[in-house]
Coordinates of C-alpha atoms in Angstrom, one line a residue:
M25 CA -9.8 38.6 -8.8
V26 CA -7.8 39.5 -11.9
R27 CA -4.7 37.4 -12.2
V28 CA -1.8 39.1 -14.1
S29 CA 0.2 36.7 -16.2
G30 CA 4.0 36.9 -16.7
L31 CA 4.0 39.9 -19.1
A32 CA 6.6 41.8 -17.2
S33 CA 8.8 38.9 -16.0
G34 CA 8.3 36.7 -19.0
M35 CA 7.7 33.9 -16.6
D36 CA 4.7 31.4 -17.0
I37 CA 2.9 32.1 -13.9
D38 CA 0.2 29.5 -14.3
E39 CA 2.7 26.7 -14.8
L40 CA 4.8 27.8 -11.9
V41 CA 1.5 28.0 -9.6
K42 CA 0.6 24.4 -10.8
S43 CA 3.9 23.1 -10.0
M44 CA 3.9 24.6 -6.4
M45 CA 0.4 23.4 -5.9
Q46 CA 1.3 19.9 -6.9
A47 CA 3.4 19.6 -3.7
A48 CA 0.7 21.1 -1.6
R49 CA -1.9 18.6 -3.0
V50 CA 0.1 15.4 -1.9
P51 CA -1.7 15.2 1.5
M52 CA -5.0 15.9 -0.5
D53 CA -4.3 13.1 -2.9
K54 CA -3.6 10.7 0.0
L55 CA -6.9 11.5 1.6
T56 CA -8.8 11.3 -1.5
Q57 CA -7.0 7.7 -2.2
K58 CA -7.9 6.5 1.1
K59 CA -11.8 7.6 0.5
T60 CA -11.7 5.7 -2.8
Y61 CA -9.9 2.4 -1.2
S62 CA -12.3 2.6 1.6
E63 CA -15.2 2.6 -0.7
W64 CA -13.7 -0.4 -2.6
Q65 CA -13.5 -2.1 0.7
R66 CA -17.2 -1.4 1.6
D67 CA -18.5 -2.7 -1.7
D68 CA -16.3 -5.7 -1.4
Y69 CA -17.9 -6.3 2.1
R70 CA -21.4 -5.8 0.6
S71 CA -20.7 -8.4 -2.0
M72 CA -19.4 -10.9 0.6
N73 CA -22.7 -10.3 2.4
T74 CA -24.7 -10.9 -0.8
A75 CA -22.9 -14.3 -1.2
L76 CA -23.6 -15.2 2.4
L77 CA -27.3 -14.4 1.9
E78 CA -27.4 -16.3 -1.2
L79 CA -26.4 -19.5 0.7
D80 CA -28.7 -18.6 3.6
T81 CA -31.5 -18.4 1.3
L82 CA -30.8 -21.4 -0.6
I83 CA -30.6 -23.5 2.6
R84 CA -34.2 -22.0 3.8
D85 CA -35.7 -22.8 0.6
G86 CA -33.8 -26.2 0.0
I87 CA -32.4 -28.4 2.6
G88 CA -34.3 -26.3 5.2
K89 CA -37.8 -27.2 4.1
Q90 CA -39.3 -30.6 4.8
A91 CA -41.3 -30.4 1.5
S92 CA -37.9 -30.8 -0.1
F93 CA -37.4 -34.3 1.4
I94 CA -40.9 -35.6 0.9
K95 CA -40.9 -35.3 -2.7
K96 CA -42.3 -38.7 -4.1
T97 CA -42.9 -40.6 -7.4
V98 CA -46.3 -42.0 -7.4
T99 CA -47.0 -45.2 -9.6
V100 CA -50.6 -45.6 -10.9
S101 CA -51.7 -48.7 -12.7
N102 CA -54.1 -46.5 -14.8
P103 CA -52.9 -43.0 -15.1
N104 CA -55.5 -42.2 -17.7
A105 CA -58.2 -42.7 -15.0
L106 CA -56.3 -41.4 -12.0
S107 CA -53.3 -39.3 -10.9
I108 CA -51.7 -38.8 -7.4
K109 CA -49.2 -36.5 -6.2
N110 CA -47.7 -36.2 -2.7
V111 CA -48.7 -33.0 -0.8
N112 CA -47.4 -33.6 2.8
S113 CA -47.1 -37.2 3.5
T114 CA -43.8 -37.9 5.2
S115 CA -44.1 -41.8 4.7
D116 CA -44.4 -43.8 1.6
F117 CA -48.1 -44.9 0.8
S118 CA -50.0 -47.5 -1.2
G119 CA -53.4 -49.0 -1.8
T120 CA -56.2 -49.6 -4.2
I121 CA -58.9 -47.3 -5.7
I122 CA -62.0 -47.9 -7.8
V123 CA -63.6 -44.6 -9.3
K124 CA -67.2 -45.2 -9.5
N125 CA -68.4 -41.9 -10.6
L126 CA -66.8 -38.5 -11.4
A127 CA -68.1 -35.2 -9.7
T128 CA -69.9 -33.1 -12.3
A129 CA -71.1 -29.3 -12.0
A130 CA -74.8 -28.2 -12.1
T131 CA -76.0 -26.6 -15.3
M132 CA -79.2 -25.0 -16.6
Q133 CA -80.1 -23.5 -20.0
S134 CA -82.5 -20.9 -21.2
N135 CA -86.0 -22.5 -22.3
G136 CA -86.1 -21.0 -25.6
E137 CA -84.5 -17.9 -27.7
T138 CA -83.8 -15.0 -25.5
A139 CA -84.9 -11.5 -26.2
I140 CA -81.6 -10.5 -27.1
S141 CA -80.0 -10.8 -30.5
D142 CA -77.1 -8.6 -30.1
P143 CA -74.8 -9.1 -27.1
T144 CA -73.1 -5.8 -27.5
A145 CA -76.2 -3.8 -27.3
K146 CA -77.4 -1.8 -24.4
L147 CA -79.9 -3.9 -22.3
L148 CA -82.2 -1.2 -20.9
A149 CA -84.2 1.6 -22.6
A150 CA -82.9 5.3 -21.8
D151 CA -86.0 5.8 -19.4
S152 CA -85.9 2.3 -18.0
T153 CA -85.2 1.6 -14.1
E154 CA -82.2 -0.4 -13.2
E155 CA -82.5 -4.2 -12.6
I156 CA -80.8 -6.5 -10.2
I157 CA -80.0 -10.2 -11.1
K158 CA -79.7 -12.3 -7.9
I159 CA -77.8 -15.5 -7.9
Q160 CA -77.0 -18.3 -5.5
S161 CA -74.7 -21.2 -6.2
I162 CA -73.1 -24.2 -4.6
N163 CA -69.7 -22.9 -3.1
K164 CA -66.4 -24.8 -2.5
D165 CA -67.7 -26.0 1.1
G166 CA -70.6 -28.0 -0.8
V167 CA -73.4 -25.8 0.4
L168 CA -75.6 -23.3 -1.3
G169 CA -73.8 -19.8 -1.0
K170 CA -75.2 -16.5 0.0
E171 CA -77.2 -14.6 -2.7
I172 CA -75.1 -12.2 -4.6
E173 CA -76.6 -9.2 -6.6
V174 CA -75.4 -8.1 -10.1
K175 CA -76.8 -4.6 -10.9
I176 CA -77.9 -3.8 -14.5
T177 CA -77.3 -0.1 -15.3
A178 CA -78.2 1.7 -18.3
D179 CA -74.6 1.5 -19.8
D180 CA -74.7 -2.5 -19.5
T181 CA -74.7 -4.9 -22.6
L182 CA -75.1 -8.6 -22.2
D183 CA -71.5 -9.2 -22.7
S184 CA -70.9 -6.7 -19.8
I185 CA -73.5 -8.3 -17.6
I186 CA -71.8 -11.8 -18.2
Q187 CA -68.4 -10.3 -17.2
K188 CA -69.9 -9.2 -14.0
I189 CA -71.6 -12.5 -13.3
N190 CA -68.6 -14.5 -14.2
S191 CA -66.1 -12.3 -12.0
T192 CA -68.2 -11.8 -8.9
T193 CA -70.3 -14.9 -8.4
D194 CA -70.0 -18.8 -8.3
V195 CA -71.5 -19.5 -11.8
T196 CA -70.1 -19.2 -15.1
A197 CA -72.5 -17.7 -17.6
F198 CA -72.4 -18.1 -21.5
Y199 CA -74.3 -16.8 -24.2
D200 CA -74.4 -18.7 -27.7
K201 CA -75.2 -16.0 -30.6
N202 CA -76.0 -18.7 -32.9
T203 CA -78.9 -20.2 -30.8
Q204 CA -79.4 -17.0 -28.9
R205 CA -79.6 -19.2 -25.9
M206 CA -77.9 -18.5 -22.3
S207 CA -76.4 -21.2 -20.2
F208 CA -75.2 -21.1 -16.4
T209 CA -72.8 -23.6 -14.8
A210 CA -71.8 -23.9 -11.4
K211 CA -68.0 -23.2 -10.8
Y212 CA -67.9 -25.9 -7.9
S213 CA -68.8 -29.4 -8.8
G214 CA -70.9 -31.9 -6.6
N215 CA -74.3 -32.5 -5.0
V216 CA -75.3 -29.6 -2.6
K217 CA -74.9 -31.0 0.9
D218 CA -78.1 -29.1 2.5
K219 CA -80.4 -31.2 0.2
E220 CA -82.8 -28.2 -0.3
N221 CA -84.3 -29.7 -3.3
N222 CA -81.0 -30.3 -4.5
V223 CA -80.8 -26.9 -5.9
E224 CA -77.1 -25.8 -6.6
I225 CA -78.2 -22.8 -8.9
K226 CA -80.8 -20.2 -8.0
L227 CA -81.7 -17.3 -10.4
S228 CA -84.0 -14.4 -9.9
S229 CA -84.2 -10.6 -10.7
T230 CA -86.2 -7.6 -9.3
G231 CA -88.1 -7.3 -12.8
S232 CA -88.7 -9.9 -15.3
F233 CA -85.0 -9.6 -16.7
V234 CA -84.1 -13.5 -15.7
S235 CA -87.5 -15.2 -16.8
T236 CA -88.5 -13.2 -19.8
T237 CA -85.4 -11.6 -21.2
L238 CA -82.9 -14.3 -20.6
K239 CA -85.6 -17.1 -20.7
M240 CA -84.2 -18.8 -17.5
D241 CA -86.0 -21.2 -15.0
A242 CA -85.8 -20.3 -11.3
D243 CA -83.2 -23.2 -10.4
N244 CA -81.3 -26.1 -11.8
V245 CA -83.6 -28.6 -10.6
T246 CA -86.6 -27.1 -12.6
A247 CA -84.5 -26.7 -15.4
K248 CA -83.7 -30.5 -15.0
D249 CA -87.1 -31.4 -14.9
A250 CA -87.7 -29.7 -18.1
S251 CA -84.7 -31.4 -19.7
R252 CA -82.6 -28.2 -19.8
G253 CA -80.4 -28.5 -16.9
T254 CA -78.6 -31.0 -14.6
T255 CA -77.9 -31.4 -10.8
G256 CA -74.3 -31.6 -9.4
E257 CA -73.0 -34.8 -8.8
D258 CA -70.4 -36.0 -6.0
A259 CA -67.5 -38.0 -7.0
K260 CA -67.8 -41.6 -5.8
V261 CA -64.6 -43.8 -5.0
V262 CA -63.9 -47.1 -3.2
Y263 CA -60.5 -46.3 -1.4
N264 CA -58.8 -49.1 0.3
G265 CA -62.4 -50.9 0.4
L266 CA -64.2 -47.9 2.0
E267 CA -66.7 -46.3 -0.3
I268 CA -66.3 -42.5 0.1
N269 CA -67.9 -39.1 -1.7
R270 CA -66.3 -36.0 -2.6
N271 CA -67.6 -32.9 -4.2
S272 CA -64.6 -32.5 -6.3
N273 CA -62.6 -34.7 -8.7
T274 CA -59.5 -33.4 -6.9
F275 CA -59.2 -33.9 -3.2
T276 CA -56.6 -35.0 -0.4
L277 CA -56.1 -38.3 1.6
N278 CA -53.7 -39.0 4.1
G279 CA -51.4 -36.1 2.8
A280 CA -51.5 -37.2 -1.1
E281 CA -53.8 -35.4 -3.6
F282 CA -55.9 -37.5 -5.8
T283 CA -57.3 -36.3 -9.3
L284 CA -59.9 -38.4 -10.9
K285 CA -60.0 -38.2 -14.7
D286 CA -62.3 -41.3 -15.9
A287 CA -64.8 -43.5 -14.1
K288 CA -63.9 -47.0 -14.1
P289 CA -66.3 -48.6 -11.8
S290 CA -65.3 -52.5 -12.9
E291 CA -61.5 -51.7 -12.4
T292 CA -59.3 -51.9 -9.2
I293 CA -56.5 -49.3 -9.8
T294 CA -53.6 -49.9 -7.7
F295 CA -51.0 -47.3 -6.6
S296 CA -47.8 -46.8 -4.5
S297 CA -45.1 -44.2 -3.7
K298 CA -41.4 -44.0 -3.2
A299 CA -39.2 -41.2 -2.5
D300 CA -38.3 -39.1 -5.5
V301 CA -34.4 -39.7 -5.1
D302 CA -33.3 -37.5 -8.1
A303 CA -35.2 -34.5 -6.7
I304 CA -33.9 -34.9 -3.3
L305 CA -30.4 -35.6 -4.5
D306 CA -30.5 -32.4 -6.7
T307 CA -31.5 -30.3 -3.5
V308 CA -28.7 -31.5 -1.4
T309 CA -26.3 -31.2 -4.3
K310 CA -27.2 -27.6 -4.8
F311 CA -26.6 -26.9 -1.1
V312 CA -23.2 -28.5 -1.5
E313 CA -22.2 -26.5 -4.7
K314 CA -23.4 -23.3 -3.2
Y315 CA -21.3 -23.9 0.0
N316 CA -18.4 -24.7 -2.1
E317 CA -18.7 -21.4 -4.0
L318 CA -18.8 -19.4 -0.7
I319 CA -15.6 -21.2 0.4
E320 CA -13.9 -20.4 -2.6
K321 CA -15.0 -16.9 -2.5
I322 CA -14.1 -16.3 1.1
K323 CA -10.8 -18.1 1.0
G324 CA -10.1 -16.1 -2.2
K325 CA -10.7 -12.5 -0.9
T326 CA -9.0 -13.3 2.5
S327 CA -5.8 -14.7 0.9
E328 CA -5.8 -12.1 -1.9
T329 CA -2.2 -10.2 -2.5
K330 CA -2.3 -6.7 -1.3
Y331 CA -0.2 -4.6 -3.6
R332 CA 0.7 -1.6 -1.3
S333 CA 2.6 0.2 -4.1
F334 CA -0.5 0.4 -6.2
A335 CA -2.7 3.1 -4.5
P336 CA -6.0 4.4 -5.9
L337 CA -5.2 6.6 -9.2
T338 CA -5.8 10.4 -8.5
A339 CA -7.6 12.3 -11.5
E340 CA -4.4 13.8 -12.5
Q341 CA -2.7 10.6 -12.8
R342 CA -5.7 9.2 -14.8
K343 CA -5.1 12.0 -17.3
G344 CA -1.7 10.4 -18.4
L345 CA -3.0 6.7 -18.9
S346 CA -4.9 4.9 -21.3
E347 CA -8.1 2.7 -20.6
D348 CA -6.2 -0.6 -20.5
E349 CA -3.5 0.7 -18.2
I350 CA -6.3 2.3 -15.8
K351 CA -7.8 -1.2 -15.7
L352 CA -4.6 -3.2 -15.0
W353 CA -3.5 -0.7 -12.4
E354 CA -7.0 -0.8 -10.6
E355 CA -6.9 -4.6 -10.7
K356 CA -3.9 -4.2 -8.4
A357 CA -4.9 -1.3 -6.4
K358 CA -8.2 -3.2 -5.6
S359 CA -6.8 -6.4 -4.7
G360 CA -6.5 -7.3 -1.0
T361 CA -9.3 -5.1 0.6
L362 CA -10.2 -8.2 2.6
K363 CA -7.0 -9.7 3.2
N364 CA -7.0 -11.8 6.4
D365 CA -10.2 -10.3 7.5
S366 CA -11.0 -11.6 10.8
T367 CA -14.8 -12.0 10.5
L368 CA -14.6 -14.0 7.3
K369 CA -11.8 -16.2 8.4
S370 CA -13.7 -16.8 11.7
L371 CA -16.7 -17.8 9.7
L372 CA -14.8 -20.4 7.5
T373 CA -13.8 -22.0 10.8
T374 CA -17.3 -21.9 12.4
M375 CA -18.9 -23.2 9.3
R376 CA -16.4 -26.0 9.1
S377 CA -17.0 -27.0 12.7
S378 CA -20.7 -26.7 12.4
L379 CA -20.8 -29.2 9.4
Y380 CA -18.3 -31.7 10.6
T381 CA -19.5 -32.1 14.3
S382 CA -22.2 -34.9 14.3
V383 CA -25.7 -34.0 15.7
S384 CA -26.2 -35.3 19.2
K385 CA -29.2 -37.4 20.3
L386 CA -29.7 -38.5 16.5
N387 CA -29.8 -42.2 15.7
G388 CA -28.5 -43.3 12.4
V389 CA -27.8 -40.4 10.1
N390 CA -26.0 -38.0 12.4
S391 CA -23.3 -36.8 10.3
L392 CA -22.6 -35.8 6.6
S393 CA -20.3 -38.7 6.3
K394 CA -23.3 -40.9 6.7
L395 CA -24.5 -39.4 3.6
G396 CA -21.4 -39.8 1.7
I397 CA -20.6 -36.1 1.9
T398 CA -16.9 -35.6 3.0
T399 CA -14.3 -32.9 2.7
T400 CA -11.9 -32.9 -0.5
S401 CA -8.5 -34.6 -0.1
N402 CA -6.8 -31.2 -1.1
Y403 CA -6.1 -29.0 2.1
L404 CA -5.8 -26.1 -0.1
D405 CA -9.4 -26.3 -1.0
G406 CA -10.2 -25.0 2.4
G407 CA -12.9 -27.5 3.5
K408 CA -14.8 -27.9 0.3
L409 CA -17.3 -30.8 0.3
T410 CA -17.5 -33.7 -2.0
I411 CA -20.3 -36.1 -2.6
D412 CA -20.2 -39.9 -3.0
E413 CA -23.4 -39.8 -5.2
D414 CA -24.3 -43.8 -4.7
K415 CA -23.9 -43.5 -0.8
L416 CA -26.2 -40.3 -0.9
R417 CA -28.6 -42.1 -3.3
A418 CA -28.8 -45.1 -0.9
A419 CA -29.4 -42.9 2.0
I420 CA -32.4 -41.0 0.4
S421 CA -33.9 -44.2 -0.5
E422 CA -33.5 -45.7 2.8
D423 CA -34.9 -42.7 4.8
P424 CA -35.1 -39.2 3.4
N425 CA -36.8 -37.8 6.6
A426 CA -33.8 -38.8 8.4
I427 CA -31.8 -36.3 6.0
Y428 CA -34.2 -33.5 7.0
D429 CA -33.6 -34.2 10.5
L430 CA -29.9 -34.1 10.2
F431 CA -30.1 -30.7 8.8
M432 CA -32.9 -29.2 10.7
K433 CA -33.2 -30.9 14.0
E434 CA -34.1 -28.3 16.9
D435 CA -32.4 -28.4 20.0
S436 CA -34.3 -29.6 23.0
K437 CA -34.5 -26.0 24.5
K438 CA -35.5 -24.7 21.0
D439 CA -33.7 -21.5 21.8
G440 CA -30.5 -22.2 19.8
S441 CA -28.4 -22.7 23.0
E442 CA -27.7 -26.5 22.7
T443 CA -25.9 -26.4 19.3
G444 CA -24.7 -29.8 19.5
E445 CA -28.4 -31.0 19.3
M446 CA -29.0 -28.5 16.4
G447 CA -29.3 -29.9 12.8
L448 CA -26.4 -28.7 10.6
A449 CA -28.3 -26.4 8.4
R450 CA -29.7 -24.5 11.5
R451 CA -26.0 -24.0 12.8
L452 CA -24.8 -23.0 9.4
R453 CA -27.7 -20.5 9.1
A454 CA -26.9 -19.0 12.7
N455 CA -23.1 -18.8 11.6
L456 CA -24.1 -17.0 8.6
K457 CA -26.4 -14.6 10.3
A458 CA -24.1 -13.7 12.9
S459 CA -21.4 -12.8 10.2
M460 CA -23.7 -10.9 8.0
A461 CA -24.5 -8.6 11.2
T462 CA -21.1 -8.0 12.1
I463 CA -20.2 -7.1 8.3
T464 CA -23.5 -4.9 8.1
E465 CA -22.0 -3.2 11.3
Q466 CA -18.8 -2.8 9.4
A467 CA -20.1 -1.8 5.8
G468 CA -23.5 -1.3 6.0
K469 CA -25.9 -2.3 3.0
A470 CA -27.3 -0.5 0.0
G471 CA -29.3 2.4 1.1
S472 CA -27.5 2.6 4.6
L473 CA -26.7 6.0 5.8
N474 CA -22.9 6.6 6.3
N475 CA -23.3 7.5 9.9
N476 CA -24.8 4.0 10.6
F477 CA -21.8 1.9 10.0
T478 CA -18.1 2.1 10.6
I479 CA -16.7 2.6 7.2
G480 CA -19.4 5.1 6.3
K481 CA -18.4 7.1 9.4
S482 CA -14.7 7.0 8.2
L483 CA -16.0 8.2 4.8
N484 CA -17.8 11.0 6.3
S485 CA -14.8 12.1 8.3
L486 CA -12.6 11.9 5.1
E487 CA -15.3 13.8 3.1
T488 CA -15.3 16.5 5.9
R489 CA -11.2 16.7 5.9
I490 CA -11.1 16.8 2.1
S491 CA -13.6 19.7 2.0
A492 CA -11.5 21.5 4.6
F493 CA -8.3 20.7 2.6
E494 CA -9.8 21.8 -0.7
A495 CA -10.8 25.3 1.0
K496 CA -7.2 25.5 2.1
L497 CA -5.7 24.9 -1.1
T498 CA -7.9 27.5 -2.8
K499 CA -6.5 30.0 -0.3
L500 CA -3.0 28.9 -0.8
E501 CA -3.5 29.2 -4.8
T502 CA -4.9 32.6 -4.3
R503 CA -1.9 33.7 -2.1
Y504 CA 0.5 32.3 -4.7
Y505 CA -1.1 34.4 -7.5
N506 CA -1.3 37.4 -5.3
Q507 CA 2.5 37.3 -4.6
F508 CA 3.2 36.7 -8.3
T509 CA 0.9 39.6 -9.2
A510 CA 2.7 42.0 -6.8
M511 CA 6.1 40.8 -8.3
E512 CA 4.8 41.3 -11.8
K513 CA 3.7 45.0 -10.6
A514 CA 6.8 45.7 -9.1
I515 CA 8.6 44.7 -12.2
Q516 CA 6.3 46.7 -14.2
R517 CA 7.0 49.9 -12.1
A518 CA 10.8 49.1 -12.0
N519 CA 10.6 48.8 -15.9
S520 CA 8.6 52.2 -16.4
Q521 CA 11.1 53.9 -14.1
S522 CA 14.1 52.6 -15.8
A523 CA 12.5 53.6 -19.1
S524 CA 12.0 57.3 -17.8
L525 CA 15.5 57.5 -16.7
M526 CA 16.9 56.1 -20.0
Q527 CA 14.5 59.0 -21.9
Y528 CA 16.0 61.5 -19.5
F529 CA 19.6 60.8 -19.8
S530 CA 19.2 60.3 -23.7

């Protein structure tokens, strides 16, 4: 459509239409501002859900794990010969151990220089048939494992074959270019349990590759008899007076992992454990700090001032402001999106109740106060926690498992119905999950479709209304221009008639 400017009337038609449309756009601007505000509110809800999830995850991976409370420091009289760490023992342990013999792995070496001088050269001639190396070795269970085949193709070099052997079998192969000799070592130490001639490594091939090219014996016992191999040996220790054998230098006894470093058959090594107070204290402290962060965030957002006179800026309003002015305006416009939110305020109440109510059917440590954890004296803190470190350290030293029970005790029915019997962390996680579910219904989460949550449905509705209003405004603007165009044409005709009359009378 061709629009006629005010050539005949002398009026600025574009400016007049723009001014008239400004008034007509007021309802449209309100819809756009409402949409922007809803998006801010949605994002703030999601940010709050992220904070709830962070606390929930910290509880799950921290005070919610028994492993966090069985951390121990272990003292060993000779750490150069033996190291011990706790794996899953819930009680302290102590005793003596004599390291009589370390576990060793079976080995075997070639009986002379191999027929290979260049490990990067292809092994087979172009017209040669493929060969297969067959390898058996002691496995992690201490028995001779099943036979594994390694195929030699026309493209293989010794280097590539060694790589295949090392990646697919339970032996480690090595070639020394200086001596042109091969060696094979079992990946698992110890003496084979089935006692089949004490063989821990067996080698063969479909052709003569193993015996002729690599110059290897058929097994490690044969190699040992010829002084070019060894058999595997078990570790032998005397643990609290009892002599025991293990096929590895690292093994677990009564929930503790022992690592043998050096044989000391004439030395009695003593060891003892106690709770790792610092590590457990750190776990509890991190929980308290994260809980306090969440309290502060919820309290801050639900009590934030709402500036009703600061609505989201329209595109037209932004044009007249600097970046700093826009930033300052939006700080106030975004404030109060979650003011007095019922879900969050209710969560504050339920979390306080969950943590401050003692756990029934627990003797001894049945409340946070028994650990030296209490609320701050300032009521404006909203129920933040504070720690008496000396009292908490004493409780950890006395019985760290009692602290785990305080946090994670299950109710007798194991269905969450007996909340009074539930550990404090279990209650708190239940509170968090319920609130996260409610907030997700309200604001969805990243990737959610708008029609799956309340604010999203409202945004869809606003989008529809905005689209309809834009179409309405386009029609209105067209009508204004049509009217002014008609006026301009009428003025032009009048001017033309006037000019004709003046010409006639002159």
